[in-house]
mmCIF file of C-alpha atoms and ligand atoms in Angstrom:
data_model
loop_
_atom_site.group_PDB
_atom_site.id
_atom_site.type_symbol
_atom_site.label_atom_id
_atom_site.label_comp_id
_atom_site.label_asym_id
_atom_site.label_seq_id
_atom_site.Cartn_x
_atom_site.Cartn_y
_atom_site.Cartn_z
ATOM 1 C CA UNK Z 46 -173.773 126.099 -162.728
ATOM 2 C CA UNK Z 47 -171.828 129.306 -163.341
ATOM 3 C CA UNK Z 48 -173.770 132.463 -163.898
ATOM 4 C CA UNK Z 49 -173.026 134.560 -167.026
ATOM 5 C CA UNK Z 50 -171.674 138.007 -166.558
ATOM 6 C CA UNK Z 51 -170.673 140.910 -168.808
ATOM 7 C CA UNK Z 52 -167.581 142.935 -167.822
ATOM 8 C CA UNK Z 53 -167.718 146.566 -168.983
ATOM 9 C CA UNK Z 54 -164.372 148.357 -169.376
ATOM 10 C CA UNK Z 55 -162.972 151.652 -170.749
ATOM 11 C CA UNK Z 56 -159.221 151.273 -170.487
ATOM 12 C CA UNK Z 57 -156.337 148.916 -169.714
ATOM 13 C CA UNK Z 58 -158.511 146.135 -168.262
ATOM 14 C CA UNK Z 59 -156.187 144.916 -165.564
ATOM 15 C CA UNK Z 60 -159.284 144.201 -163.328
ATOM 16 C CA UNK Z 61 -160.823 142.382 -166.226
ATOM 17 C CA UNK Z 62 -157.601 140.323 -166.477
ATOM 18 C CA UNK Z 63 -157.883 139.502 -162.711
ATOM 19 C CA UNK Z 64 -161.359 138.253 -163.299
ATOM 20 C CA UNK Z 65 -160.252 136.208 -166.340
ATOM 21 C CA UNK Z 66 -157.324 134.691 -164.396
ATOM 22 C CA UNK Z 67 -159.302 133.958 -161.199
ATOM 23 C CA UNK Z 68 -159.152 130.127 -160.641
ATOM 24 C CA UNK Z 69 -162.711 129.635 -159.296
ATOM 25 C CA UNK Z 70 -164.756 132.649 -160.190
ATOM 26 C CA UNK Z 71 -168.039 130.785 -160.323
ATOM 27 C CA UNK Z 72 -169.079 133.069 -163.189
ATOM 28 C CA UNK Z 73 -168.527 132.899 -166.910
ATOM 29 C CA UNK Z 74 -167.487 136.098 -168.553
ATOM 30 C CA UNK Z 75 -169.681 135.820 -171.662
ATOM 31 C CA UNK Z 76 -168.995 139.327 -172.921
ATOM 32 C CA UNK Z 77 -166.704 142.258 -172.580
ATOM 33 C CA UNK Z 78 -168.271 145.638 -173.389
ATOM 34 C CA UNK Z 79 -166.279 148.757 -174.148
ATOM 35 C CA UNK Z 80 -167.509 152.319 -174.692
ATOM 36 C CA UNK Z 81 -164.842 152.930 -177.348
ATOM 37 C CA UNK Z 82 -162.764 150.912 -179.796
ATOM 38 C CA UNK Z 83 -159.085 150.081 -179.576
ATOM 39 C CA UNK Z 84 -158.726 149.800 -175.777
ATOM 40 C CA UNK Z 85 -156.386 147.202 -174.189
ATOM 41 C CA UNK Z 86 -159.274 145.503 -172.436
ATOM 42 C CA UNK Z 87 -160.618 144.442 -175.862
ATOM 43 C CA UNK Z 88 -157.326 142.776 -176.649
ATOM 44 C CA UNK Z 89 -157.410 140.965 -173.311
ATOM 45 C CA UNK Z 90 -160.953 139.681 -174.164
ATOM 46 C CA UNK Z 91 -159.689 138.497 -177.526
ATOM 47 C CA UNK Z 92 -156.684 136.778 -176.106
ATOM 48 C CA UNK Z 93 -158.878 134.975 -173.659
ATOM 49 C CA UNK Z 94 -161.371 133.947 -176.295
ATOM 50 C CA UNK Z 95 -164.203 136.115 -174.917
ATOM 51 C CA UNK Z 96 -166.733 137.738 -177.078
ATOM 52 C CA UNK Z 97 -166.611 141.554 -177.081
ATOM 53 C CA UNK Z 98 -168.785 144.388 -178.172
ATOM 54 C CA UNK Z 99 -168.073 148.144 -178.591
ATOM 55 C CA UNK Z 100 -170.972 150.432 -177.761
ATOM 56 C CA UNK Z 101 -169.304 153.788 -178.855
ATOM 57 C CA UNK Z 102 -170.508 156.495 -176.517
ATOM 58 C CA UNK Z 103 -169.871 159.295 -178.895
ATOM 59 C CA UNK Z 104 -172.231 157.775 -181.544
ATOM 60 C CA UNK Z 105 -175.266 158.199 -179.380
ATOM 61 C CA UNK Z 106 -177.219 161.424 -179.074
ATOM 62 C CA UNK Z 107 -177.812 161.012 -175.255
ATOM 63 C CA UNK Z 108 -176.826 158.976 -172.192
ATOM 64 C CA UNK Z 109 -180.264 157.358 -172.293
ATOM 65 C CA UNK Z 110 -179.718 156.103 -175.870
ATOM 66 C CA UNK Z 111 -176.201 154.885 -175.069
ATOM 67 C CA UNK Z 112 -177.559 153.078 -171.974
ATOM 68 C CA UNK Z 113 -180.443 151.609 -173.985
ATOM 69 C CA UNK Z 114 -177.848 150.283 -176.508
ATOM 70 C CA UNK Z 115 -175.778 148.818 -173.574
ATOM 71 C CA UNK Z 116 -178.965 147.104 -172.205
ATOM 72 C CA UNK Z 117 -179.787 145.479 -175.548
ATOM 73 C CA UNK Z 118 -176.177 144.127 -175.941
ATOM 74 C CA UNK Z 119 -176.210 142.740 -172.344
ATOM 75 C CA UNK Z 120 -179.717 141.288 -172.766
ATOM 76 C CA UNK Z 121 -178.725 139.724 -176.074
ATOM 77 C CA UNK Z 122 -175.798 138.003 -174.461
ATOM 78 C CA UNK Z 123 -178.070 136.488 -171.769
ATOM 79 C CA UNK Z 124 -176.082 137.686 -168.904
ATOM 80 C CA UNK Z 125 -177.266 137.985 -165.363
ATOM 81 C CA UNK Z 126 -175.057 140.789 -164.124
ATOM 82 C CA UNK Z 127 -172.936 143.709 -165.316
ATOM 83 C CA UNK Z 128 -169.505 143.997 -163.690
ATOM 84 C CA UNK Z 129 -167.933 147.412 -164.230
ATOM 85 C CA UNK Z 130 -164.154 147.255 -164.300
ATOM 86 C CA UNK Z 131 -162.798 150.725 -164.977
ATOM 87 C CA UNK Z 132 -165.876 151.652 -167.003
ATOM 88 C CA UNK Z 133 -165.834 155.365 -167.094
ATOM 89 C CA UNK Z 134 -169.521 156.167 -168.079
ATOM 90 C CA UNK Z 135 -172.297 156.993 -165.777
ATOM 91 C CA UNK Z 136 -175.292 154.751 -166.249
ATOM 92 C CA UNK Z 137 -178.815 156.230 -166.464
ATOM 93 C CA UNK Z 138 -181.696 155.455 -164.076
ATOM 94 C CA UNK Z 139 -183.427 153.218 -166.668
ATOM 95 C CA UNK Z 140 -180.440 150.802 -166.962
ATOM 96 C CA UNK Z 141 -179.813 150.932 -163.277
ATOM 97 C CA UNK Z 142 -183.419 149.978 -162.344
ATOM 98 C CA UNK Z 143 -183.551 147.270 -165.085
ATOM 99 C CA UNK Z 144 -180.446 145.685 -163.483
ATOM 100 C CA UNK Z 145 -181.157 146.469 -159.798
ATOM 101 C CA UNK Z 146 -178.628 144.935 -157.459
ATOM 102 C CA UNK Z 147 -177.082 143.187 -160.459
ATOM 103 C CA UNK Z 148 -174.484 145.974 -161.411
ATOM 104 C CA UNK Z 149 -171.180 145.905 -159.529
ATOM 105 C CA UNK Z 150 -168.473 148.594 -159.642
ATOM 106 C CA UNK Z 151 -164.996 148.887 -158.355
ATOM 107 C CA UNK Z 152 -163.770 152.350 -157.336
ATOM 108 C CA UNK Z 153 -160.173 153.342 -156.213
ATOM 109 C CA UNK Z 154 -161.020 154.975 -152.868
ATOM 110 C CA UNK Z 155 -162.768 154.234 -149.601
ATOM 111 C CA UNK Z 156 -166.243 155.522 -150.513
ATOM 112 C CA UNK Z 157 -167.932 157.741 -149.658
ATOM 113 C CA UNK Z 158 -164.576 159.584 -149.772
ATOM 114 C CA UNK Z 159 -163.466 160.823 -153.187
ATOM 115 C CA UNK Z 160 -166.232 159.702 -155.576
ATOM 116 C CA UNK Z 161 -166.093 160.603 -159.274
ATOM 117 C CA UNK Z 162 -163.040 161.122 -161.457
ATOM 118 C CA UNK Z 163 -159.478 161.005 -160.326
ATOM 119 C CA UNK Z 164 -160.125 159.378 -156.953
ATOM 120 C CA UNK Z 165 -156.431 158.762 -156.464
ATOM 121 C CA UNK Z 166 -155.475 162.352 -157.175
ATOM 122 C CA UNK Z 167 -158.200 163.576 -154.842
ATOM 123 C CA UNK Z 168 -156.872 161.432 -152.062
ATOM 124 C CA UNK Z 169 -153.366 162.726 -152.515
ATOM 125 C CA UNK Z 170 -154.637 166.293 -152.761
ATOM 126 C CA UNK Z 171 -156.553 165.959 -149.546
ATOM 127 C CA UNK Z 172 -153.583 164.518 -147.690
ATOM 128 C CA UNK Z 173 -155.274 161.354 -146.358
ATOM 129 C CA UNK Z 174 -153.023 158.757 -144.811
ATOM 130 C CA UNK Z 175 -155.208 155.909 -145.759
ATOM 131 C CA UNK Z 176 -157.291 155.320 -148.886
ATOM 132 C CA UNK Z 177 -158.240 152.123 -150.602
ATOM 133 C CA UNK Z 178 -160.693 150.211 -152.807
ATOM 134 C CA UNK Z 179 -164.515 149.952 -152.713
ATOM 135 C CA UNK Z 180 -166.696 147.394 -154.533
ATOM 136 C CA UNK Z 181 -170.331 148.415 -154.453
ATOM 137 C CA UNK Z 182 -173.586 147.958 -156.237
ATOM 138 C CA UNK Z 183 -174.455 150.717 -158.653
ATOM 139 C CA UNK Z 184 -177.552 152.902 -157.941
ATOM 140 C CA UNK Z 185 -178.718 156.057 -159.756
ATOM 141 C CA UNK Z 186 -176.047 158.263 -158.043
ATOM 142 C CA UNK Z 187 -172.431 158.229 -158.962
ATOM 143 C CA UNK Z 188 -170.140 155.984 -156.837
ATOM 144 C CA UNK Z 189 -173.033 155.846 -154.184
ATOM 145 C CA UNK Z 190 -174.700 152.454 -154.121
ATOM 146 C CA UNK Z 191 -174.606 149.774 -151.309
ATOM 147 C CA UNK Z 192 -171.000 148.856 -150.378
ATOM 148 C CA UNK Z 193 -170.110 145.174 -150.714
ATOM 149 C CA UNK Z 194 -166.453 145.233 -149.733
ATOM 150 C CA UNK Z 195 -163.580 147.567 -148.924
ATOM 151 C CA UNK Z 196 -159.902 147.273 -148.518
ATOM 152 C CA UNK Z 197 -157.647 149.958 -147.153
ATOM 153 C CA UNK Z 198 -154.378 151.010 -148.636
ATOM 154 C CA UNK Z 199 -151.748 153.327 -146.928
ATOM 155 C CA UNK Z 200 -150.647 156.582 -148.596
ATOM 156 C CA UNK Z 201 -146.931 156.874 -148.217
ATOM 157 C CA UNK Z 202 -145.070 160.183 -147.952
ATOM 158 C CA UNK Z 203 -143.469 160.012 -151.370
ATOM 159 C CA UNK Z 204 -146.516 158.702 -153.193
ATOM 160 C CA UNK Z 205 -147.554 160.224 -156.506
ATOM 161 C CA UNK Z 206 -150.664 159.219 -158.491
ATOM 162 C CA UNK Z 207 -148.837 156.435 -160.272
ATOM 163 C CA UNK Z 208 -147.296 154.745 -157.213
ATOM 164 C CA UNK Z 209 -150.491 155.086 -155.134
ATOM 165 C CA UNK Z 210 -152.716 153.812 -157.884
ATOM 166 C CA UNK Z 211 -150.304 150.767 -158.444
ATOM 167 C CA UNK Z 212 -150.573 149.885 -154.762
ATOM 168 C CA UNK Z 213 -154.431 150.248 -154.841
ATOM 169 C CA UNK Z 214 -154.520 148.092 -158.044
ATOM 170 C CA UNK Z 215 -152.822 145.213 -156.243
ATOM 171 C CA UNK Z 216 -155.710 145.204 -153.759
ATOM 172 C CA UNK Z 217 -158.296 145.667 -156.521
ATOM 173 C CA UNK Z 218 -157.002 142.591 -158.338
ATOM 174 C CA UNK Z 219 -157.361 140.512 -155.155
ATOM 175 C CA UNK Z 220 -160.684 141.958 -154.037
ATOM 176 C CA UNK Z 221 -162.766 142.074 -157.232
ATOM 177 C CA UNK Z 222 -162.456 138.307 -158.013
ATOM 178 C CA UNK Z 223 -163.407 137.496 -154.390
ATOM 179 C CA UNK Z 224 -166.486 139.681 -154.521
ATOM 180 C CA UNK Z 225 -167.637 138.404 -157.966
ATOM 181 C CA UNK Z 226 -167.110 134.901 -156.794
ATOM 182 C CA UNK Z 227 -169.346 135.422 -153.747
ATOM 183 C CA UNK Z 228 -171.893 137.260 -155.798
ATOM 184 C CA UNK Z 229 -172.048 134.563 -158.374
ATOM 185 C CA UNK Z 230 -172.646 131.987 -155.602
ATOM 186 C CA UNK Z 231 -175.563 134.033 -154.288
ATOM 187 C CA UNK Z 232 -173.661 134.891 -151.082
ATOM 188 C CA UNK Z 233 -174.138 138.620 -151.293
ATOM 189 C CA UNK Z 234 -177.526 139.852 -149.854
ATOM 190 C CA UNK Z 235 -178.616 143.501 -150.091
ATOM 191 C CA UNK Z 236 -180.668 144.931 -147.409
ATOM 192 C CA UNK Z 237 -181.246 148.696 -148.050
ATOM 193 C CA UNK Z 238 -177.867 150.270 -147.870
ATOM 194 C CA UNK Z 239 -176.388 147.344 -146.028
ATOM 195 C CA UNK Z 240 -174.879 144.316 -147.647
ATOM 196 C CA UNK Z 241 -174.407 140.971 -145.930
ATOM 197 C CA UNK Z 242 -172.106 138.149 -146.896
ATOM 198 C CA UNK Z 243 -173.729 134.814 -146.180
HETATM 199 C C1 LIG R 432 -159.296 150.967 -161.615
HETATM 200 O O1 LIG R 432 -158.398 151.444 -160.641
HETATM 201 C C2 LIG R 432 -160.719 151.265 -161.187
HETATM 202 O O2 LIG R 432 -160.869 151.207 -159.796
HETATM 203 C C3 LIG R 432 -160.894 152.597 -161.686
HETATM 204 O O3 LIG R 432 -160.339 152.670 -162.957
HETATM 205 C C4 LIG R 432 -159.211 151.714 -162.953
HETATM 206 C C5 LIG R 432 -159.287 150.865 -164.146
HETATM 207 O O4 LIG R 432 -158.188 150.041 -164.247
HETATM 208 N N1 LIG R 432 -162.349 153.000 -161.786
HETATM 209 C C6 LIG R 432 -162.802 154.161 -161.540
HETATM 210 O O5 LIG R 432 -162.097 155.153 -161.217
HETATM 211 C C7 LIG R 432 -164.316 154.245 -161.556
HETATM 212 N N2 LIG R 432 -164.766 155.538 -161.069
HETATM 213 P P1 LIG R 432 -158.231 148.827 -165.173
HETATM 214 O O6 LIG R 432 -158.776 149.211 -166.563
HETATM 215 O O7 LIG R 432 -156.743 148.457 -165.283
HETATM 216 O O8 LIG R 432 -159.082 147.738 -164.587
#
């Protein structure tokens, strides 16, 4: 039986769309959660007939209150995992420990290089020849948790943010459904910082 997941997004939701379109995800996207109204990811959820919720970050007095509201929404939907797909908020320790090894994130660099905001710009600025995509479990530090999968992407001499991010996103859209599918089937085992695929 498929596990139920929530996908959290803050923007255009192309990774959400890749998960929606995946032929054999092994997971039912029961809920899409956004931290602000009016984003394209919410339209994608609507078009796919998926329930959505907005937990507006600006309306909470603190990160802890925001995360507690997120927790309530996810619990209420009966989901077993949170899949962050371009979700641009840092989760607090309470939420992370309540969902230990059940929060996945995708980040547009080969972590631990270039964590945080504007990973693509950071890679260009640094002059690396190879960057990529990382899917990892979320822990209490930003872009730090155990790494599940990575895919490299070359940086070409004429790249700007847009061209490089577009090439990275092609890999994201292939990698995230594979990882979520393996996770949903119980094939991903966490052992400290190391993650095994079984
Ligand atoms: C993706 O490239 C994702 O890796 C990145 O935001 C983009 C969202 O695109 N996430 C981060 O930078 C997280 N630190 P999407 O909304 O089209 O899926």
